[in-house]
DNA sequence: TAGATTGTTAATCGATTAACAATC
DNA sequence: TAGATTGTTAATCGATTAACAATC
């Protein structure tokens, strides 16, 4: 199989394949054709085949894809078969919800600790994870070889904390704060940006239901 | 100004413009050039001008864009200047975090109620919002003219609840559950899919730090 | 006025789709 | 074998970038 660089645009799509094929694996489904898969996740048959073939996931003519072989191939691409250590910064509402999120474990992310600035929270144990003072952040990251941090602090605190994380040698930040953080090129930043997700929803509500838009569309 | 259909691909970008220009507005910044804006949010100058011009947001040669005029224009596109009524289905961990999310108000979404199945939760009031029994869902939606529902229930319950929401006439679902829900074409589905966000992060960590990938890249 | 910066056109680049021979 | 469905090539479509005249 020839190696092909995976372009930026297929990353979200391959994440979707990952999740859906994971579901099928759990359900014990054995095979799926590009046609079925495409219908289910709303991608054209052509694109499915193009993508899977570029990942090196090989199907079989007349049969489709054997999920038992395909899934482990797909999973290798984002590397979720590997182990990561993660900490959560900000142990209030959102941080506590995040620590309960079961998705970490399934993707090889092990939560090592939580940090907060508030004395009232420090020392509490949530889902078996102790909330620590942020003063010990740097040492903790070094000692536990933490590569990834989840940022669930208020927006105003975010830039300073991001700097401290970078300084402590963190390699990836999963950012739940509502701001664009500036970090070095070699640190990976994954933005959740719920506010933008809601804005996108709003956009689509408008374009489906706004009579003015409909009129405009009709005139096209 | 000529009307141009806004293509699917610019929706996330325009949501980003929205958020960032909102920040600048709060900070009292008066003007910005396509160059500055592009540097800040990592979009090329050309694309900024192409996008803003397609939205009808007009700048001024030699000056740039006046944020006071531009922002209200941009905000009109996703329709976040309009009012929506929203309910939250699932009042456990994630649901309770969601009700505390201040982003709703800023985008014209007013939370009208929360729903859960668990008798232990029903009747509780969180951030001024009462948790109701899901039995009254349909009537509540009708009476309060709710168009949008946030879905924060366990994955197994999600398909059934989605059906009930559609049946009750909901027009948009903001889906936090880890599954692809099947709904009619005219109901808007916005998927958050944190699991995919984490997978994408993992992917990028791999491609930046995996020595094997680097080797492959070097051979290209 | 001179400098800056837009809006827009044309050129490039890349992604998606269509089609079909290969083959299970 | 016949039918189904892949993998891949070529064609199309659309998005991004470059460039520059217009003009504040």
XYZ file of C-alpha atoms (C1' of nucleotides) in Angstrom:
488
model
C 0.000 0.000 0.000
C 1.286 3.402 -0.969
C 1.446 6.066 1.685
C -0.617 9.154 1.118
C -0.674 12.250 3.287
C -4.088 12.582 4.887
C -5.430 16.028 4.115
C -6.865 18.283 6.774
C -10.349 18.045 5.405
C -10.698 14.308 5.931
C -9.866 14.484 9.644
C -13.419 15.254 10.788
C -14.748 12.670 8.367
C -12.389 10.010 9.612
C -13.346 10.842 13.198
C -16.903 10.187 12.182
C -15.986 6.861 10.595
C -14.186 5.971 13.801
C -17.173 6.587 15.979
C -19.701 4.939 13.727
C -17.594 1.868 13.031
C -17.032 1.636 16.775
C -20.810 1.527 17.243
C -21.130 -1.176 14.620
C -18.362 -3.169 16.260
C -20.197 -2.989 19.584
C -23.375 -4.129 17.901
C -21.506 -7.043 16.391
C -22.154 -6.066 12.767
C -19.809 -8.018 10.479
C -19.789 -6.229 7.164
C -20.904 -2.970 5.560
C -20.842 -1.722 1.976
C -19.759 1.772 1.011
C -23.343 2.329 -0.011
C -24.846 1.452 3.389
C -22.157 3.351 5.255
C -22.641 6.410 3.089
C -26.385 6.419 3.537
C -26.029 6.165 7.286
C -23.524 8.927 7.838
C -24.515 11.092 4.889
C -21.415 10.848 2.732
C -21.472 9.794 -0.918
C -20.525 6.264 -1.865
C -17.671 7.595 -3.958
C -16.248 9.541 -1.090
C -16.431 6.625 1.314
C -14.471 4.477 -1.102
C -12.030 7.256 -1.853
C -11.428 7.884 1.857
C -11.212 4.290 3.011
C -8.906 3.423 0.180
C -6.642 6.362 1.066
C -6.495 5.062 4.651
C -5.406 1.714 3.302
C -8.548 0.064 4.631
C -9.244 -2.583 2.093
C -12.648 -3.876 1.221
C -13.525 -6.783 -0.941
C -15.304 -6.600 -4.272
C -18.772 -7.988 -4.143
C -18.736 -8.081 -0.353
C -17.982 -4.663 1.082
C -15.862 -3.972 4.139
C -15.277 -6.413 6.944
C -15.690 -4.293 10.039
C -13.496 -6.533 12.134
C -10.550 -5.676 9.864
C -11.532 -2.147 8.931
C -12.122 -0.737 12.401
C -8.645 -1.356 13.801
C -7.193 0.180 10.630
C -9.317 3.309 10.944
C -8.583 3.650 14.625
C -4.861 3.711 13.966
C -5.125 6.918 11.969
C -6.086 9.262 14.810
C -3.955 7.174 17.115
C -6.730 6.569 19.642
C -5.246 3.147 20.193
C -2.374 4.883 21.969
C -2.131 6.004 25.617
C -2.299 9.645 26.699
C -2.203 11.210 30.149
C -4.546 14.113 30.646
C -5.306 16.696 33.328
C -8.279 19.000 33.706
C -7.722 22.643 34.569
C -10.753 24.256 36.156
C -12.769 22.081 38.521
C -16.035 23.952 38.611
C -19.192 23.073 36.753
C -17.776 22.278 33.332
C -14.608 20.734 34.687
C -16.577 18.366 36.893
C -18.780 17.352 34.000
C -15.697 16.739 31.923
C -14.100 14.476 34.502
C -17.234 12.324 34.352
C -16.988 12.064 30.608
C -16.462 8.430 29.715
C -15.157 9.203 26.256
C -11.603 9.751 27.532
C -11.057 6.144 28.462
C -12.308 4.857 25.128
C -9.761 6.956 23.291
C -6.776 6.121 25.426
C -6.873 9.291 27.529
C -6.337 8.588 31.236
C -7.254 11.434 33.602
C -4.414 11.972 36.040
C -5.637 14.978 37.970
C -7.744 18.120 38.219
C -6.597 21.594 39.144
C -8.292 24.690 40.437
C -7.431 27.969 42.045
C -10.292 28.026 44.554
C -9.393 26.858 48.108
C -12.938 25.569 48.569
C -12.466 23.021 45.813
C -8.903 21.908 46.469
C -8.761 18.515 48.138
C -12.181 17.374 46.926
C -12.294 14.093 45.086
C -14.523 13.795 42.037
C -14.933 10.441 40.351
C -11.801 9.302 42.082
C -9.762 12.282 40.878
C -8.392 14.730 43.417
C -8.643 18.460 42.839
C -5.216 20.000 43.381
C -3.958 23.519 43.723
C -2.823 25.020 40.479
C 0.405 26.020 42.207
C 1.690 22.493 41.774
C 0.811 22.365 38.092
C 4.267 22.388 36.585
C 5.741 19.764 38.869
C 2.704 17.516 38.438
C 2.922 17.679 34.645
C 6.605 16.790 34.698
C 6.286 13.996 37.232
C 3.273 12.377 35.617
C 4.388 12.903 32.027
C 1.116 14.609 31.192
C 0.876 15.547 27.509
C -2.681 16.804 27.281
C -4.659 19.394 29.261
C -8.358 20.116 29.174
C -9.056 23.785 29.710
C -12.352 24.529 31.472
C -11.481 27.765 33.221
C -13.227 31.130 32.786
C -12.279 32.973 29.622
C -10.376 35.685 31.483
C -8.010 33.196 33.100
C -7.433 31.173 29.947
C -4.491 32.974 28.300
C -2.390 32.961 31.458
C -3.080 29.275 32.149
C -2.348 28.367 28.538
C 1.060 30.027 28.887
C 1.762 28.098 32.059
C 0.758 24.831 30.411
C 3.021 25.469 27.465
C 5.829 26.444 29.808
C 5.365 23.177 31.696
C 5.781 21.256 28.462
C 2.225 20.264 27.636
C 1.786 19.076 24.062
C -1.945 19.434 23.487
C -4.777 21.554 24.860
C -8.451 20.704 24.519
C -9.886 24.157 24.865
C -13.422 24.654 26.181
C -12.972 28.372 26.809
C -14.563 30.957 24.617
C -11.472 32.544 23.205
C -8.689 32.007 20.675
C -5.542 31.154 22.561
C -2.131 31.922 21.127
C 0.344 29.092 21.595
C 3.454 27.841 19.791
C 3.050 25.951 16.523
C 4.128 22.629 17.944
C 1.479 22.564 20.662
C -1.787 21.122 19.400
C -4.889 23.174 20.142
C -8.306 21.591 19.837
C -11.100 24.097 20.230
C -14.560 22.988 21.278
C -16.186 26.421 21.100
C -19.740 25.576 22.076
C -20.696 29.141 21.320
C -19.775 28.650 17.685
C -21.623 25.369 17.575
C -24.713 27.187 18.792
C -24.166 29.948 16.253
C -23.976 27.353 13.483
C -27.216 25.823 14.721
C -28.813 29.226 14.695
C -27.566 29.827 11.184
C -29.138 26.649 9.952
C -32.410 27.365 11.717
C -32.462 30.706 9.952
C -31.752 29.289 6.531
C -34.382 26.581 6.867
C -37.128 28.650 8.404
C -36.518 32.269 7.589
C -39.133 33.178 4.977
C -36.917 35.948 3.624
C -34.099 33.501 2.970
C -36.518 31.104 1.349
C -37.687 33.834 -0.939
C -34.126 34.646 -1.832
C -33.333 31.013 -2.455
C -36.345 30.684 -4.676
C -35.140 33.580 -6.797
C -31.759 32.002 -7.396
C -25.681 44.627 -3.023
C -26.252 41.424 -4.877
C -27.493 38.412 -2.977
C -25.307 35.358 -2.953
C -26.133 31.985 -1.444
C -23.816 31.352 1.472
C -22.163 28.010 0.941
C -22.011 25.368 3.628
C -18.291 25.708 4.031
C -18.356 29.309 5.150
C -20.780 28.668 8.021
C -18.109 27.633 10.533
C -15.907 30.479 9.370
C -18.672 33.015 9.741
C -19.422 31.670 13.221
C -15.824 32.344 14.039
C -16.027 35.888 12.664
C -19.123 36.377 14.798
C -17.422 35.367 17.973
C -14.213 37.246 17.378
C -15.875 40.448 16.228
C -18.077 40.170 19.305
C -14.942 40.104 21.454
C -13.549 43.136 19.654
C -16.840 44.965 20.108
C -16.703 44.283 23.851
C -13.156 45.541 23.973
C -14.231 48.704 22.181
C -11.989 48.211 19.142
C -13.124 50.524 16.338
C -11.572 49.201 13.160
C -9.734 46.171 11.796
C -8.132 45.421 8.444
C -8.519 42.133 6.627
C -4.849 41.614 7.280
C -5.083 41.976 11.068
C -8.254 39.915 11.248
C -6.728 37.171 9.144
C -3.586 36.994 11.227
C -5.619 36.738 14.401
C -7.997 33.984 13.386
C -5.684 32.217 10.929
C -7.481 32.860 7.674
C -5.820 34.416 4.614
C -6.374 38.073 3.839
C -7.921 37.123 0.519
C -10.412 34.840 2.131
C -11.445 37.374 4.728
C -12.180 39.907 2.002
C -13.918 37.326 -0.153
C -16.102 36.202 2.775
C -16.954 39.610 4.176
C -17.760 40.925 0.742
C -20.065 37.953 0.124
C -21.884 38.768 3.378
C -22.364 42.303 2.170
C -20.218 43.635 4.977
C -18.548 46.601 3.437
C -15.171 47.911 4.364
C -13.513 51.067 3.252
C -10.445 51.296 1.076
C -7.436 52.552 2.944
C -9.189 52.127 6.289
C -10.393 48.558 6.757
C -13.632 47.503 8.399
C -15.506 49.548 10.943
C -16.452 47.002 13.573
C -19.441 48.998 14.726
C -20.998 48.573 11.270
C -19.570 45.182 10.413
C -20.575 43.282 13.540
C -24.337 43.807 13.281
C -24.135 42.768 9.613
C -22.260 39.560 10.428
C -24.582 38.746 13.294
C -27.596 38.882 11.010
C -26.337 35.970 8.940
C -26.686 33.232 11.552
C -29.715 35.057 12.894
C -28.415 35.235 16.444
C -30.099 38.602 16.704
C -33.401 36.736 16.750
C -35.226 35.120 19.693
C -35.449 31.370 20.226
C -37.049 29.360 23.011
C -35.083 26.344 24.120
C -35.550 23.402 26.481
C -32.997 20.982 27.863
C -33.754 17.278 27.873
C -31.730 15.367 30.435
C -31.097 17.141 33.740
C -28.165 15.165 35.051
C -24.539 16.182 34.963
C -24.273 17.493 31.418
C -27.778 18.934 31.391
C -27.097 20.911 34.547
C -23.859 22.235 33.135
C -25.660 23.222 29.986
C -28.336 25.174 31.831
C -25.554 27.218 33.400
C -24.067 27.990 30.034
C -24.251 31.722 29.513
C -23.824 31.484 25.758
C -27.533 30.867 25.191
C -28.571 34.327 26.248
C -26.000 36.027 24.059
C -27.349 34.273 20.985
C -31.011 34.897 21.613
C -31.758 31.478 23.090
C -33.952 31.675 26.199
C -34.111 28.511 28.321
C -37.742 27.745 29.090
C -37.421 24.476 30.961
C -35.568 21.271 31.703
C -36.884 17.738 31.524
C -35.861 14.439 33.027
C -37.236 11.004 33.628
C -35.832 10.523 37.122
C -38.296 11.229 39.988
C -35.403 12.332 42.188
C -34.650 15.243 39.903
C -38.153 16.379 38.993
C -39.164 19.499 40.862
C -35.612 20.690 41.497
C -34.778 24.185 40.358
C -31.408 24.820 38.750
C -30.403 28.363 37.899
C -34.027 29.340 38.154
C -35.173 26.631 35.763
C -37.472 23.908 37.045
C -36.862 20.278 36.150
C -40.094 18.773 34.844
C -41.249 15.287 34.109
C -40.736 14.280 30.536
C -44.369 13.147 30.448
C -45.424 16.739 29.969
C -42.966 17.341 27.124
C -45.350 17.646 24.220
C -47.790 19.968 25.909
C -44.973 22.154 27.215
C -43.436 22.509 23.770
C -46.759 23.509 22.257
C -47.732 25.917 25.001
C -44.366 27.635 25.170
C -43.709 27.634 21.443
C -40.365 25.949 21.952
C -38.444 25.521 18.700
C -35.128 24.195 19.949
C -34.178 21.303 22.240
C -30.812 20.477 23.752
C -30.326 16.755 24.055
C -28.174 15.681 27.004
C -29.634 12.257 27.721
C -27.764 8.932 27.670
C -27.120 7.568 24.216
C -29.562 4.681 24.632
C -32.483 7.013 25.301
C -31.637 9.455 22.539
C -33.437 7.981 19.501
C -36.758 7.649 21.340
C -36.571 11.165 22.742
C -35.609 12.583 19.361
C -38.746 11.015 17.881
C -40.874 12.523 20.624
C -39.333 15.928 20.056
C -39.988 15.779 16.345
C -43.525 14.586 17.005
C -44.075 17.544 19.311
C -43.038 19.901 16.540
C -39.531 20.870 17.574
C -37.555 22.507 14.755
C -33.967 22.118 15.915
C -31.997 19.762 18.140
C -28.611 20.526 19.633
C -27.367 17.002 20.114
C -24.804 16.234 22.817
C -25.365 12.491 22.665
C -22.854 10.157 21.121
C -24.919 8.894 18.247
C -26.271 9.861 14.828
C -29.957 10.541 15.158
C -32.311 10.086 12.257
C -34.819 12.883 11.903
C -36.811 14.463 9.081
C -35.028 16.765 6.639
C -36.747 19.900 7.836
C -35.608 19.522 11.446
C -32.192 21.016 12.031
C -29.691 18.786 13.817
C -26.577 20.280 15.304
C -24.176 17.668 16.603
C -21.608 18.508 19.234
C -19.972 15.081 19.372
C -17.274 15.660 21.957
C -15.973 12.195 21.245
C -15.150 13.209 17.690
C -13.562 16.413 18.891
C -11.301 14.336 21.118
C -10.555 11.966 18.262
C -9.551 14.915 16.085
C -7.278 16.151 18.853
C -5.730 12.720 19.109
C -5.230 12.664 15.375
C -3.360 15.920 15.427
C -1.229 14.859 18.381
C -0.277 11.780 16.394
C 0.588 13.661 13.261
C 2.697 16.212 15.111
C 4.489 13.852 17.465
C 4.435 10.387 15.995
C 7.983 9.731 14.792
C 6.733 7.189 12.263
C 4.476 9.786 10.670
C 7.319 12.248 10.620
C 9.475 9.742 8.863
C 6.781 9.144 6.321
C 6.298 12.865 5.832
C 10.007 13.324 5.308
C 9.988 10.716 2.568
C 7.276 12.473 0.590
C -2.087 64.211 -2.321
C 0.069 59.606 -1.123
C -0.521 55.464 1.238
C -3.404 51.970 2.556
C -6.618 48.714 1.869
C -10.795 47.201 -0.137
C -13.753 44.551 -3.685
C -13.566 41.712 -7.441
C -11.800 39.185 -11.329
C -9.046 35.542 -13.065
C -5.909 31.722 -12.081
C -4.845 27.982 -9.327
C -5.478 24.490 -6.537
C -7.791 20.744 -4.370
C -11.831 18.079 -3.285
C -15.769 15.585 -4.838
C -18.206 12.864 -8.028
C -18.881 9.745 -11.884
C -17.728 5.820 -14.210
C -16.032 1.405 -15.027
C -12.660 -2.301 -15.252
C -11.141 -5.558 -11.891
C -12.400 -9.208 -9.044
C -14.371 -11.394 -4.954
C -20.791 -18.632 -12.849
C -23.427 -14.147 -12.116
C -24.076 -10.372 -9.184
C -22.233 -7.202 -6.235
C -19.144 -3.995 -4.931
C -14.522 -2.393 -4.606
C -10.382 0.600 -6.057
C -8.918 3.926 -9.051
C -8.807 7.022 -12.921
C -10.579 10.943 -15.181
C -13.929 14.720 -15.225
C -16.225 18.082 -12.765
C -17.049 21.148 -9.554
C -16.084 24.485 -6.091
C -13.048 26.840 -2.945
C -8.913 29.397 -2.215
C -5.409 32.444 -3.565
C -3.196 36.043 -6.234
C -3.319 40.282 -8.275
C -4.631 44.828 -9.159
C -7.689 48.615 -10.381
C -10.666 51.429 -7.648
C -10.965 54.627 -4.090
C -11.144 56.177 0.698
